[in-house]
PDB file of C-alpha atoms and ligand atoms in Angstrom:
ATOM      1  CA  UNK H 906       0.000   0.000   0.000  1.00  0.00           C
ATOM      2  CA  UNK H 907       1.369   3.219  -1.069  1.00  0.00           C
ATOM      3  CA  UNK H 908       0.989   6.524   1.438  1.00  0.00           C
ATOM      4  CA  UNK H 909       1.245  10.042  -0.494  1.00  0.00           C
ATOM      5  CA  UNK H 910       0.467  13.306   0.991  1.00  0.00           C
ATOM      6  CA  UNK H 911      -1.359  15.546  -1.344  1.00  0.00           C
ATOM      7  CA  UNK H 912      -0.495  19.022  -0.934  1.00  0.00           C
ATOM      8  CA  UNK H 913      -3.511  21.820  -1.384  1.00  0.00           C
ATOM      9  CA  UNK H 914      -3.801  25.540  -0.138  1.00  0.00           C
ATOM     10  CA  UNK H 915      -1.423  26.983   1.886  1.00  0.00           C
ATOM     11  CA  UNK H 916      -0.356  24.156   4.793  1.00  0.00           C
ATOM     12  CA  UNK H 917      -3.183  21.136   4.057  1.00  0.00           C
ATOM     13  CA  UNK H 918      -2.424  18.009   3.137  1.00  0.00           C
ATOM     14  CA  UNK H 919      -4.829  15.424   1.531  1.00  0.00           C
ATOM     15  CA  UNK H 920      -3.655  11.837   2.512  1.00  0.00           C
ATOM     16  CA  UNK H 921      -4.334   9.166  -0.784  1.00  0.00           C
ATOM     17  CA  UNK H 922      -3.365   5.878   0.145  1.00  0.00           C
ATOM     18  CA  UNK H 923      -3.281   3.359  -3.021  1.00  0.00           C
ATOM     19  CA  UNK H 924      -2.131  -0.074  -4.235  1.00  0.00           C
ATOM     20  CA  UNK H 925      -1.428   0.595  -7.991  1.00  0.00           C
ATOM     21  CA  UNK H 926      -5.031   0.515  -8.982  1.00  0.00           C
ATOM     22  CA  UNK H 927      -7.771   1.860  -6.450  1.00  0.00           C
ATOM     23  CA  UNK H 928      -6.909   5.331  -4.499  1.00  0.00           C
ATOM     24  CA  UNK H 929      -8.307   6.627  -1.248  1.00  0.00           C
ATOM     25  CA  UNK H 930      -8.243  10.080  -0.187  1.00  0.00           C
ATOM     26  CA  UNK H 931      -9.126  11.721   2.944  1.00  0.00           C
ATOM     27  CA  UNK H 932     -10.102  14.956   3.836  1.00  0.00           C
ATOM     28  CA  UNK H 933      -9.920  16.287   0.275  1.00  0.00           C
ATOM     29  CA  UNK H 934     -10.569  20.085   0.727  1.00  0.00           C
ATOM     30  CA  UNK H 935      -9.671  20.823  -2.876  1.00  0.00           C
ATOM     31  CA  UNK H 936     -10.499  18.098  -5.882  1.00  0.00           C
ATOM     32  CA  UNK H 937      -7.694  19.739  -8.208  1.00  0.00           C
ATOM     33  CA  UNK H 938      -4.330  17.942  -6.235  1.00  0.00           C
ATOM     34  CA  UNK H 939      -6.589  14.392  -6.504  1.00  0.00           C
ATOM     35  CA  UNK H 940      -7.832  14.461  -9.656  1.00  0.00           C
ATOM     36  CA  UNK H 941      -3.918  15.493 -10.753  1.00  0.00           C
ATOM     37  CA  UNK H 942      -2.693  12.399  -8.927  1.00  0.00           C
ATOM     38  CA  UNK H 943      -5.068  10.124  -9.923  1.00  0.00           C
ATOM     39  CA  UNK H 944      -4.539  11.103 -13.562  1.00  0.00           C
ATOM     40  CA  UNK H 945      -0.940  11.120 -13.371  1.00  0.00           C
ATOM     41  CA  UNK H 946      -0.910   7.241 -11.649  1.00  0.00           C
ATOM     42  CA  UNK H 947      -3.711   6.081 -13.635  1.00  0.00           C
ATOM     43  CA  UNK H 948      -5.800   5.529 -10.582  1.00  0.00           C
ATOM     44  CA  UNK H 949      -9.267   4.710  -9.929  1.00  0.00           C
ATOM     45  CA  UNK H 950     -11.076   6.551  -6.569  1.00  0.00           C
ATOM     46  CA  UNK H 951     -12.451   4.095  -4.296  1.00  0.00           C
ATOM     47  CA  UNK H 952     -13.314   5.347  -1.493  1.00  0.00           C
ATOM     48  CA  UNK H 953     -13.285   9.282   0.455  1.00  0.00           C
ATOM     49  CA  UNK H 954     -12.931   9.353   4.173  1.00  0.00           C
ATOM     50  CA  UNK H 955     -14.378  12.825   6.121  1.00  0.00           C
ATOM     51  CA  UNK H 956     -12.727  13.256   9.740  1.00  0.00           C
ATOM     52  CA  UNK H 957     -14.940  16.785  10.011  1.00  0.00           C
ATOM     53  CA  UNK H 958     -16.928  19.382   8.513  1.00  0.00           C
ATOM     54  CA  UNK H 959     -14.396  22.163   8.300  1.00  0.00           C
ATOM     55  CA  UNK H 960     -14.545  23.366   4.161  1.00  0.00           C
ATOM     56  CA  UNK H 961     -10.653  23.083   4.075  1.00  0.00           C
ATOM     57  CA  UNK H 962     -11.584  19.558   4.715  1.00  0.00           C
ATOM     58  CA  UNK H 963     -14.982  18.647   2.469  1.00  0.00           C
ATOM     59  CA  UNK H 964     -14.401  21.318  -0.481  1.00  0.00           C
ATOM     60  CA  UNK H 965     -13.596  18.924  -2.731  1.00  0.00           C
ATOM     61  CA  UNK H 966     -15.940  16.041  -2.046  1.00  0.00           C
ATOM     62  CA  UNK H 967     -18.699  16.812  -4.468  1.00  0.00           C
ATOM     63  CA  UNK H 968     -16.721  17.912  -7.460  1.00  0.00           C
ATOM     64  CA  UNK H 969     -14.955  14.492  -6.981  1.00  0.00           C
ATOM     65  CA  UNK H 970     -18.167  12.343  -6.810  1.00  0.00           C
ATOM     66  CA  UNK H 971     -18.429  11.754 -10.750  1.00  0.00           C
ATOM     67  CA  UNK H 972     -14.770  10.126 -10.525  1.00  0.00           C
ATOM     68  CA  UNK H 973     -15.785   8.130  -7.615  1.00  0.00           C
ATOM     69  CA  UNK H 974     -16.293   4.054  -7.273  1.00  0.00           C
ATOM     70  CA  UNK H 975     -17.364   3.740  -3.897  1.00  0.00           C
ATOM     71  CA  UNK H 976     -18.663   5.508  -0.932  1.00  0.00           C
ATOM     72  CA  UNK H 977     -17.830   8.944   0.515  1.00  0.00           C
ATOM     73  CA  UNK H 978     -17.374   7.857   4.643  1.00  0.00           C
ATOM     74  CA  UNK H 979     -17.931  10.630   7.338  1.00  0.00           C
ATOM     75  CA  UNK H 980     -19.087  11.857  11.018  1.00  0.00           C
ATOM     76  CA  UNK H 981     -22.412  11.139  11.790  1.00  0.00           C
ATOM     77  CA  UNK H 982     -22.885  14.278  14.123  1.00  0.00           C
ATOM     78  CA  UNK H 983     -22.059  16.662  11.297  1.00  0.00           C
ATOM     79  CA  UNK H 984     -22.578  18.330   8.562  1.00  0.00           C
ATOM     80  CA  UNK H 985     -20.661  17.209   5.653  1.00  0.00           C
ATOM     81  CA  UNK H 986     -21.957  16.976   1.785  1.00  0.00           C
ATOM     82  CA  UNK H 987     -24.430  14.577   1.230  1.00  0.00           C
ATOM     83  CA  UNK H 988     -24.962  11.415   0.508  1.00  0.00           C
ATOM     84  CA  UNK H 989     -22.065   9.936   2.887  1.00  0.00           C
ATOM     85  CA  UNK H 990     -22.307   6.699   5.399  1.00  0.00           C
ATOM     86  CA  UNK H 991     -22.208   7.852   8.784  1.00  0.00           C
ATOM     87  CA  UNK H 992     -19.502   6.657  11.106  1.00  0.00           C
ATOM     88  CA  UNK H 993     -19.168   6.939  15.137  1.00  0.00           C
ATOM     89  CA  UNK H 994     -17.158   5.698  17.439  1.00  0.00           C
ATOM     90  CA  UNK H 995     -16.333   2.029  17.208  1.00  0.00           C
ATOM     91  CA  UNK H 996     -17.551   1.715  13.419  1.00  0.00           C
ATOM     92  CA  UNK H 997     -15.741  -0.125  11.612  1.00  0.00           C
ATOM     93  CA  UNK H 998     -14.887  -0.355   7.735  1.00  0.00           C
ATOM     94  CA  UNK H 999     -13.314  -1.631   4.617  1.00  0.00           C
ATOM     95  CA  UNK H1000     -10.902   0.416   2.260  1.00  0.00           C
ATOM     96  CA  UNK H1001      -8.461  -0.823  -0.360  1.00  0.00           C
ATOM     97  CA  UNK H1002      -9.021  -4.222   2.117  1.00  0.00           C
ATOM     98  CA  UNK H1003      -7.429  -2.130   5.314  1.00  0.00           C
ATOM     99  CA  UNK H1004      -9.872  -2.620   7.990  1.00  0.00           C
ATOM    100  CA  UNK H1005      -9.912   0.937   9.742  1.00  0.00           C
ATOM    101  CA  UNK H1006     -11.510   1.688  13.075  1.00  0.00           C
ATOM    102  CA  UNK H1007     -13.397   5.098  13.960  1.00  0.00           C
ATOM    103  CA  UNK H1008     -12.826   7.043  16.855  1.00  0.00           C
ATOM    104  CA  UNK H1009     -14.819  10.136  18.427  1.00  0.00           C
ATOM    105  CA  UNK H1010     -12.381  12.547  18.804  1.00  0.00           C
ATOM    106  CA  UNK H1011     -14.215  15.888  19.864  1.00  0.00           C
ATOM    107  CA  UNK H1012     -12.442  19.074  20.851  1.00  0.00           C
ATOM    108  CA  UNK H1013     -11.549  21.096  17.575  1.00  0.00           C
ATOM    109  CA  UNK H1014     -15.679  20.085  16.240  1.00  0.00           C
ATOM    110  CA  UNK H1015     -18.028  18.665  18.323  1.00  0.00           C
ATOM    111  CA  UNK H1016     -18.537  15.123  15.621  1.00  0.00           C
ATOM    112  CA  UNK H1017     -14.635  15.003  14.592  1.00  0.00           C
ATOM    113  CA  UNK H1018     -13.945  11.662  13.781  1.00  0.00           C
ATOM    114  CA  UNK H1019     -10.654   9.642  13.237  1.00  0.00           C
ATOM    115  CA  UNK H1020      -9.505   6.539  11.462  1.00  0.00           C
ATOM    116  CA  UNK H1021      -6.919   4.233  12.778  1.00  0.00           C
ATOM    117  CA  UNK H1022      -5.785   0.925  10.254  1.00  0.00           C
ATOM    118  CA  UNK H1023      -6.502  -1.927  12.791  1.00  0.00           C
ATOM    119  CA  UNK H1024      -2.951  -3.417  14.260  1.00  0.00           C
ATOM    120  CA  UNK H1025      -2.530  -5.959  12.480  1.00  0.00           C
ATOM    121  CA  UNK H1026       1.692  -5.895  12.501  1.00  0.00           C
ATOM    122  CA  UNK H1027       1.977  -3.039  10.245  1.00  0.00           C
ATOM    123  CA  UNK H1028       2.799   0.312  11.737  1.00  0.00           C
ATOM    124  CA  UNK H1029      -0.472   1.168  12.132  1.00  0.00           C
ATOM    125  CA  UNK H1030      -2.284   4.670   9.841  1.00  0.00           C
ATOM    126  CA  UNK H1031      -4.213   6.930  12.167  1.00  0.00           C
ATOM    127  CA  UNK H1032      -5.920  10.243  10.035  1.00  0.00           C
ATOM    128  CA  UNK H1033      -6.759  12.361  12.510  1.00  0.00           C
ATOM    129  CA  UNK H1034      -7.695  15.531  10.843  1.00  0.00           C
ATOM    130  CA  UNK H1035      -7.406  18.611  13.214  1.00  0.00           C
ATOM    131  CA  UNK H1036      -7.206  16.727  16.344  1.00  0.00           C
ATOM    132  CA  UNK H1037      -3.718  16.120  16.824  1.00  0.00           C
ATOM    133  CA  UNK H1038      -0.639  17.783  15.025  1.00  0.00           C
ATOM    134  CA  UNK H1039       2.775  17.282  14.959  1.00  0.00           C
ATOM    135  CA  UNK H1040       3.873  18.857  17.907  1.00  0.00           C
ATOM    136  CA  UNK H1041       0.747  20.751  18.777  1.00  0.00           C
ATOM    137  CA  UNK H1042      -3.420  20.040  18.328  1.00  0.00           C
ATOM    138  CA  UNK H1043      -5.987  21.679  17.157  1.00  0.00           C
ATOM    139  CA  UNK H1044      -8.024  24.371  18.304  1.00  0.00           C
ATOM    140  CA  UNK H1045     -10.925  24.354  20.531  1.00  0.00           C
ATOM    141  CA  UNK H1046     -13.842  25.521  17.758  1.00  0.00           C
ATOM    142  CA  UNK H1047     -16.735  23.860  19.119  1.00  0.00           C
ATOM    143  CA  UNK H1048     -15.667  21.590  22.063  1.00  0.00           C
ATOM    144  CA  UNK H1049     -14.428  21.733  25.387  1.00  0.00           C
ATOM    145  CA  UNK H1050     -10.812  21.315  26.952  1.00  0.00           C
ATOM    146  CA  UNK H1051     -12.205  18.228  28.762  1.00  0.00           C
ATOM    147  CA  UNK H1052     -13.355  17.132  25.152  1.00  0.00           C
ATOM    148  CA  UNK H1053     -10.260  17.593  23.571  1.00  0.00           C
ATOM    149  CA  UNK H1054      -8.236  16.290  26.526  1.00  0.00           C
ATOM    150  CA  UNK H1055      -9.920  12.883  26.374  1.00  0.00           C
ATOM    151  CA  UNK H1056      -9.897  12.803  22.559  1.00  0.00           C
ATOM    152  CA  UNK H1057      -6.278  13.044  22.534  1.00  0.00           C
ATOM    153  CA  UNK H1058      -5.945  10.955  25.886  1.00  0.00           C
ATOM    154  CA  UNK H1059      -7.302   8.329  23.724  1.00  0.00           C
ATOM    155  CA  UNK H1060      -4.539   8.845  20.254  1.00  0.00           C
ATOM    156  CA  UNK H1061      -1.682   9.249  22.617  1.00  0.00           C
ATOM    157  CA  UNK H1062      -2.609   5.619  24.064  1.00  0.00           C
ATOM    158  CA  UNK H1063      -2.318   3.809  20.422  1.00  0.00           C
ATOM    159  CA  UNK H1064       1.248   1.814  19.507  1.00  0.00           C
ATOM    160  CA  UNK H1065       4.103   4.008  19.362  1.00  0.00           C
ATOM    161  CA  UNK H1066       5.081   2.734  16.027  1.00  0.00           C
ATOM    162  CA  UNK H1067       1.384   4.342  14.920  1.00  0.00           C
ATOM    163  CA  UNK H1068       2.057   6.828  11.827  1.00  0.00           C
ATOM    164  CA  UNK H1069      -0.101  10.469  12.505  1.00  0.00           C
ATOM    165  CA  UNK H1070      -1.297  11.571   9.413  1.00  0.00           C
ATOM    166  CA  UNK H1071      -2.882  14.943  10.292  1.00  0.00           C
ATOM    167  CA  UNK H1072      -3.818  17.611   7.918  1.00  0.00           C
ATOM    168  CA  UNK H1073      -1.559  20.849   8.551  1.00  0.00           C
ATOM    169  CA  UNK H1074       2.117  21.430   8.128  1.00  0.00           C
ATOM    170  CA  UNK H1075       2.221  23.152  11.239  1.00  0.00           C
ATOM    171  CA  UNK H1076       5.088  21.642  13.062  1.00  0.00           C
ATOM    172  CA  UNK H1077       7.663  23.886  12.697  1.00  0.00           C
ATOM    173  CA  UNK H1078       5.448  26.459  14.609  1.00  0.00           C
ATOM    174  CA  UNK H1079       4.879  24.072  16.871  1.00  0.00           C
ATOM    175  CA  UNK H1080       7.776  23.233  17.797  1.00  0.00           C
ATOM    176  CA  UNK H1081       8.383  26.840  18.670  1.00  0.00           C
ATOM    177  CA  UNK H1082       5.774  27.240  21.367  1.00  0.00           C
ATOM    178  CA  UNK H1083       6.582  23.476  22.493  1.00  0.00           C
ATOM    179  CA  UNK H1084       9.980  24.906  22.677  1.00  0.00           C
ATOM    180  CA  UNK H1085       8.160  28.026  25.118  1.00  0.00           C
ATOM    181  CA  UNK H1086       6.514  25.216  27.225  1.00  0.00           C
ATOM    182  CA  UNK H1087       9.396  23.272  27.476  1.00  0.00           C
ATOM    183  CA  UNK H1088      12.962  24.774  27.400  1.00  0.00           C
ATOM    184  CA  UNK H1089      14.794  22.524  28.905  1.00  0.00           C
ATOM    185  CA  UNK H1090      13.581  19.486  26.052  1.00  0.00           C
ATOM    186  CA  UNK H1091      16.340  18.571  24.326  1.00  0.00           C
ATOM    187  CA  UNK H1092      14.737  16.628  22.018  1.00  0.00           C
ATOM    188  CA  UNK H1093      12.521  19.069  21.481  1.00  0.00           C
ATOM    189  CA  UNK H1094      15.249  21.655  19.807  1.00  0.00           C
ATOM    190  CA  UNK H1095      17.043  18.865  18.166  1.00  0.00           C
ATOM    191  CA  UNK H1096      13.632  17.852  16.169  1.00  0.00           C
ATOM    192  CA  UNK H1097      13.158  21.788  15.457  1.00  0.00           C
ATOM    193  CA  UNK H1098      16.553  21.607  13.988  1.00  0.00           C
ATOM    194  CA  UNK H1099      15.740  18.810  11.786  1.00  0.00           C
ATOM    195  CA  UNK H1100      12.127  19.833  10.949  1.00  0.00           C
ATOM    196  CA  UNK H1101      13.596  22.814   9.640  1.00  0.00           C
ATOM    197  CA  UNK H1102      16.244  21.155   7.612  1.00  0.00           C
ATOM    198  CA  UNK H1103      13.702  19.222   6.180  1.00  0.00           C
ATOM    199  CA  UNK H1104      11.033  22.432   5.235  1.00  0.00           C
ATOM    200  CA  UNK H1105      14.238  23.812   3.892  1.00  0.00           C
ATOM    201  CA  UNK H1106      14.386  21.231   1.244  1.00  0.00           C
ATOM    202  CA  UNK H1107      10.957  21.333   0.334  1.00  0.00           C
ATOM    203  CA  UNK H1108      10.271  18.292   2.361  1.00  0.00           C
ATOM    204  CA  UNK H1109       6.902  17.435   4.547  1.00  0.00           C
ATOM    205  CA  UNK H1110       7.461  17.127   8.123  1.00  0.00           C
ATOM    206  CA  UNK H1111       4.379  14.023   8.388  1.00  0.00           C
ATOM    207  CA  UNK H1112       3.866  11.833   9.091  1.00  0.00           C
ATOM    208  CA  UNK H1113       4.827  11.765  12.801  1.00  0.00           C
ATOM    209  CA  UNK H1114       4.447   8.808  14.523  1.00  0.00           C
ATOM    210  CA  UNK H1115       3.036   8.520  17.938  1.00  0.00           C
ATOM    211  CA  UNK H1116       6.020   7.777  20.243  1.00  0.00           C
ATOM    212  CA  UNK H1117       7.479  10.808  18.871  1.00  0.00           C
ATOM    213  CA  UNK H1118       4.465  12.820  19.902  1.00  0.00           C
ATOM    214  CA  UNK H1119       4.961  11.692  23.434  1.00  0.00           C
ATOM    215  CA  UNK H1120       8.423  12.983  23.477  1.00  0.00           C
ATOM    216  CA  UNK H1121       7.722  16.536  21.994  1.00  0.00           C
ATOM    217  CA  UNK H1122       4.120  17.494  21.964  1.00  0.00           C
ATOM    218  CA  UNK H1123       3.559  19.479  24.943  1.00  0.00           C
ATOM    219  CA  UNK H1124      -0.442  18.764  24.598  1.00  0.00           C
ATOM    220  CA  UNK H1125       0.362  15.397  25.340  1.00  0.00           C
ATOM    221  CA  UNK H1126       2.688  16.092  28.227  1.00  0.00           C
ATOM    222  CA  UNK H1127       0.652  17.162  30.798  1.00  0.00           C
ATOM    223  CA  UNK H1128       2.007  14.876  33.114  1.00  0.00           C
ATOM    224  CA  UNK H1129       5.614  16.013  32.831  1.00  0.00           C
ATOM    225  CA  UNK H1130       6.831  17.902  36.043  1.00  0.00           C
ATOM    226  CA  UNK H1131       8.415  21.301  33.362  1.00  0.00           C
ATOM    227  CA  UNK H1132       5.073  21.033  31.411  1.00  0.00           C
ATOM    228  CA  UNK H1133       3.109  21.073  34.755  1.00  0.00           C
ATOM    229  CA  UNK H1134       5.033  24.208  36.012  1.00  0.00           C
ATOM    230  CA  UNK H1135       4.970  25.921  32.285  1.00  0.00           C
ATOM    231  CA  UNK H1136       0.525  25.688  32.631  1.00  0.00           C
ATOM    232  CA  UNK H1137       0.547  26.657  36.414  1.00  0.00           C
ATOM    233  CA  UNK H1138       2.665  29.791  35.113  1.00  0.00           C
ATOM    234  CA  UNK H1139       0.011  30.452  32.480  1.00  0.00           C
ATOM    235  CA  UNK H1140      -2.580  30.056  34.870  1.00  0.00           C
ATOM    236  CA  UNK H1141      -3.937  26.565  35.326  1.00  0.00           C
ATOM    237  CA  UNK H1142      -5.633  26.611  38.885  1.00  0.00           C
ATOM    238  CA  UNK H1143      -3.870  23.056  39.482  1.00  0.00           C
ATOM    239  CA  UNK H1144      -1.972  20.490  38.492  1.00  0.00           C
ATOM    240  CA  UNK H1145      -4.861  18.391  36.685  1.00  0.00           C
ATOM    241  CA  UNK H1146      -4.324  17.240  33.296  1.00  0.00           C
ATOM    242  CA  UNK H1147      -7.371  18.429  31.857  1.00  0.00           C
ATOM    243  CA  UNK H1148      -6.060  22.558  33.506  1.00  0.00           C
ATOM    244  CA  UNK H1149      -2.802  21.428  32.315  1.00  0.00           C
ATOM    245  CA  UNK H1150      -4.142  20.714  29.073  1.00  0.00           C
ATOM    246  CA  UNK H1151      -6.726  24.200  28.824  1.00  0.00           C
ATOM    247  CA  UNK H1152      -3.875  26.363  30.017  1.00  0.00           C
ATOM    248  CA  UNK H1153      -1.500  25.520  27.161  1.00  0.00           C
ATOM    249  CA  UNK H1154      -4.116  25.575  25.410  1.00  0.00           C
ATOM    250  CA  UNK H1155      -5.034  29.062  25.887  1.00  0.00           C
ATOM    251  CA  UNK H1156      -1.561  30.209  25.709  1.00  0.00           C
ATOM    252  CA  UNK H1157      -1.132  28.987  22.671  1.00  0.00           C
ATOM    253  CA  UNK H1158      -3.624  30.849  21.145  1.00  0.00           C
ATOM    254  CA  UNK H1159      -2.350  34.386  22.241  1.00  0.00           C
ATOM    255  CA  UNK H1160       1.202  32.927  21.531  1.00  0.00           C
ATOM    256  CA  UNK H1161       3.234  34.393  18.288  1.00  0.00           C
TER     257      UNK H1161
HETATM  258 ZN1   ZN D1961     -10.721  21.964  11.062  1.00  0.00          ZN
HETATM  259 ZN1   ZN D1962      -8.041  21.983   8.679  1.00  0.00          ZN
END
């Protein structure tokens, strides 16, 4: 099975896994980049996955239904373009003969969805839309920090060898406020280093995988003694993982 990252607008990526014949895309917020790879690889569209309702997320769905063999798959609590088959949590389905599992993952919407390939000794695929980045998450459009806490609670506890395909390039921004929450991180600066190497050349930063995450994501650190201190600076009223979690969160969105 082949992974590509489909770049579109400024900092999305759509994610089009195929095997030579059949193509699946998710999140395709512009047609143009999948109808140019399909084209160019001779591919037929099988199947288009939906992890929320966001347009830089479902722009493209309609204008690709005409090239489209198979169903368009999405969150059952939102608004997406219809027809689509409506997925919650523990739904389970079928794509280029990958079994994927669907999570709830509220926080950035209130129906965000995410699909994670089913371990089966592969490194598993999770697409996680704007739940969780590279080094950061998303923001807080329509859920709660509790939400979002327990959505990402629930990614950070997959295998470590478990590839994050998100949607933004946003790591190397990231990695500077993770940088903020954590100074003393060495791994932290030493993955900005090479993140920016690699943006340098062109190069995508994704996908993580989630044993990196644990290392350098400071919204999955809110267990960690210096990421503890960093929130109570901010403001968190105490050392609770869920305040932990909503101060950083805050911070980060008055933080330039
Ligand atoms: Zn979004
Ligand atoms: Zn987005």
């Amino acid at each position: 099975m082949n992974l590509q990252a489909l770049p579109a607008f400024d900092d999305n990526y759509i994610w089009m896994l195929h095997d030579g014949v059949s193509a699946a895309v998710v999140d395709p917020g512009d047609a143009g980049p999948v109808i140019a790879a399909l084209d160019a690889q001779g591919l037929e569209l099988a199947a288009i996955l939906v992890t929320h309702h966001h347009p830089d997320h479902v722009g493209g769905v309609d204008e690709l239904r005409p090239r489209l063999k198979g169903p368009v798959y999405g969150p059952a609590r939102e608004k997406i373009p219809q027809p689509f088959e409506p997925l919650t949590d523990g739904s389970r389905i079928e794509v280029l003969g990958l079994r994927f599992d669907v999570m709830d993952v509220p926080g950035h919407t209130a129906g965000h969805i995410a699909y994670v390939t089913h371990d089966d000794g592969a490194s598993p695929l999770l697409f996680c839309g704007d739940t969780l980045f590279s080094a950061g998450c998303g923001r807080l459009f329509e859920g709660t920090a509790a939400q979002m806490h327990q959505s990402l609670s629930r990614l950070a506890a997959l295998p470590g060898s478990t590839r994050v395909c998100c949607t933004h390039e946003y790591t190397l921004s990231n990695l500077k406020f993770a940088s903020a929450v954590e100074p003393g991180n060495a791994e932290i600066a030493d993955y900005a280093r090479h993140c920016q190497a690699v943006r340098a050349q062109g190069r995508m930063t994704l996908p993580s995988t989630i044993a990196r995450e644990l290392r350098i994501n400071p919204f999955l650190r809110w267990a960690e003694p210096a990421v503890i201190e960093t929130a109570i600076a901010q403001g968190a009223p105490d050392r609770s993982p869920v305040h932990v979690f909503a101060a950083l969160r805050e911070w980060k969105n008055r933080y330039r």
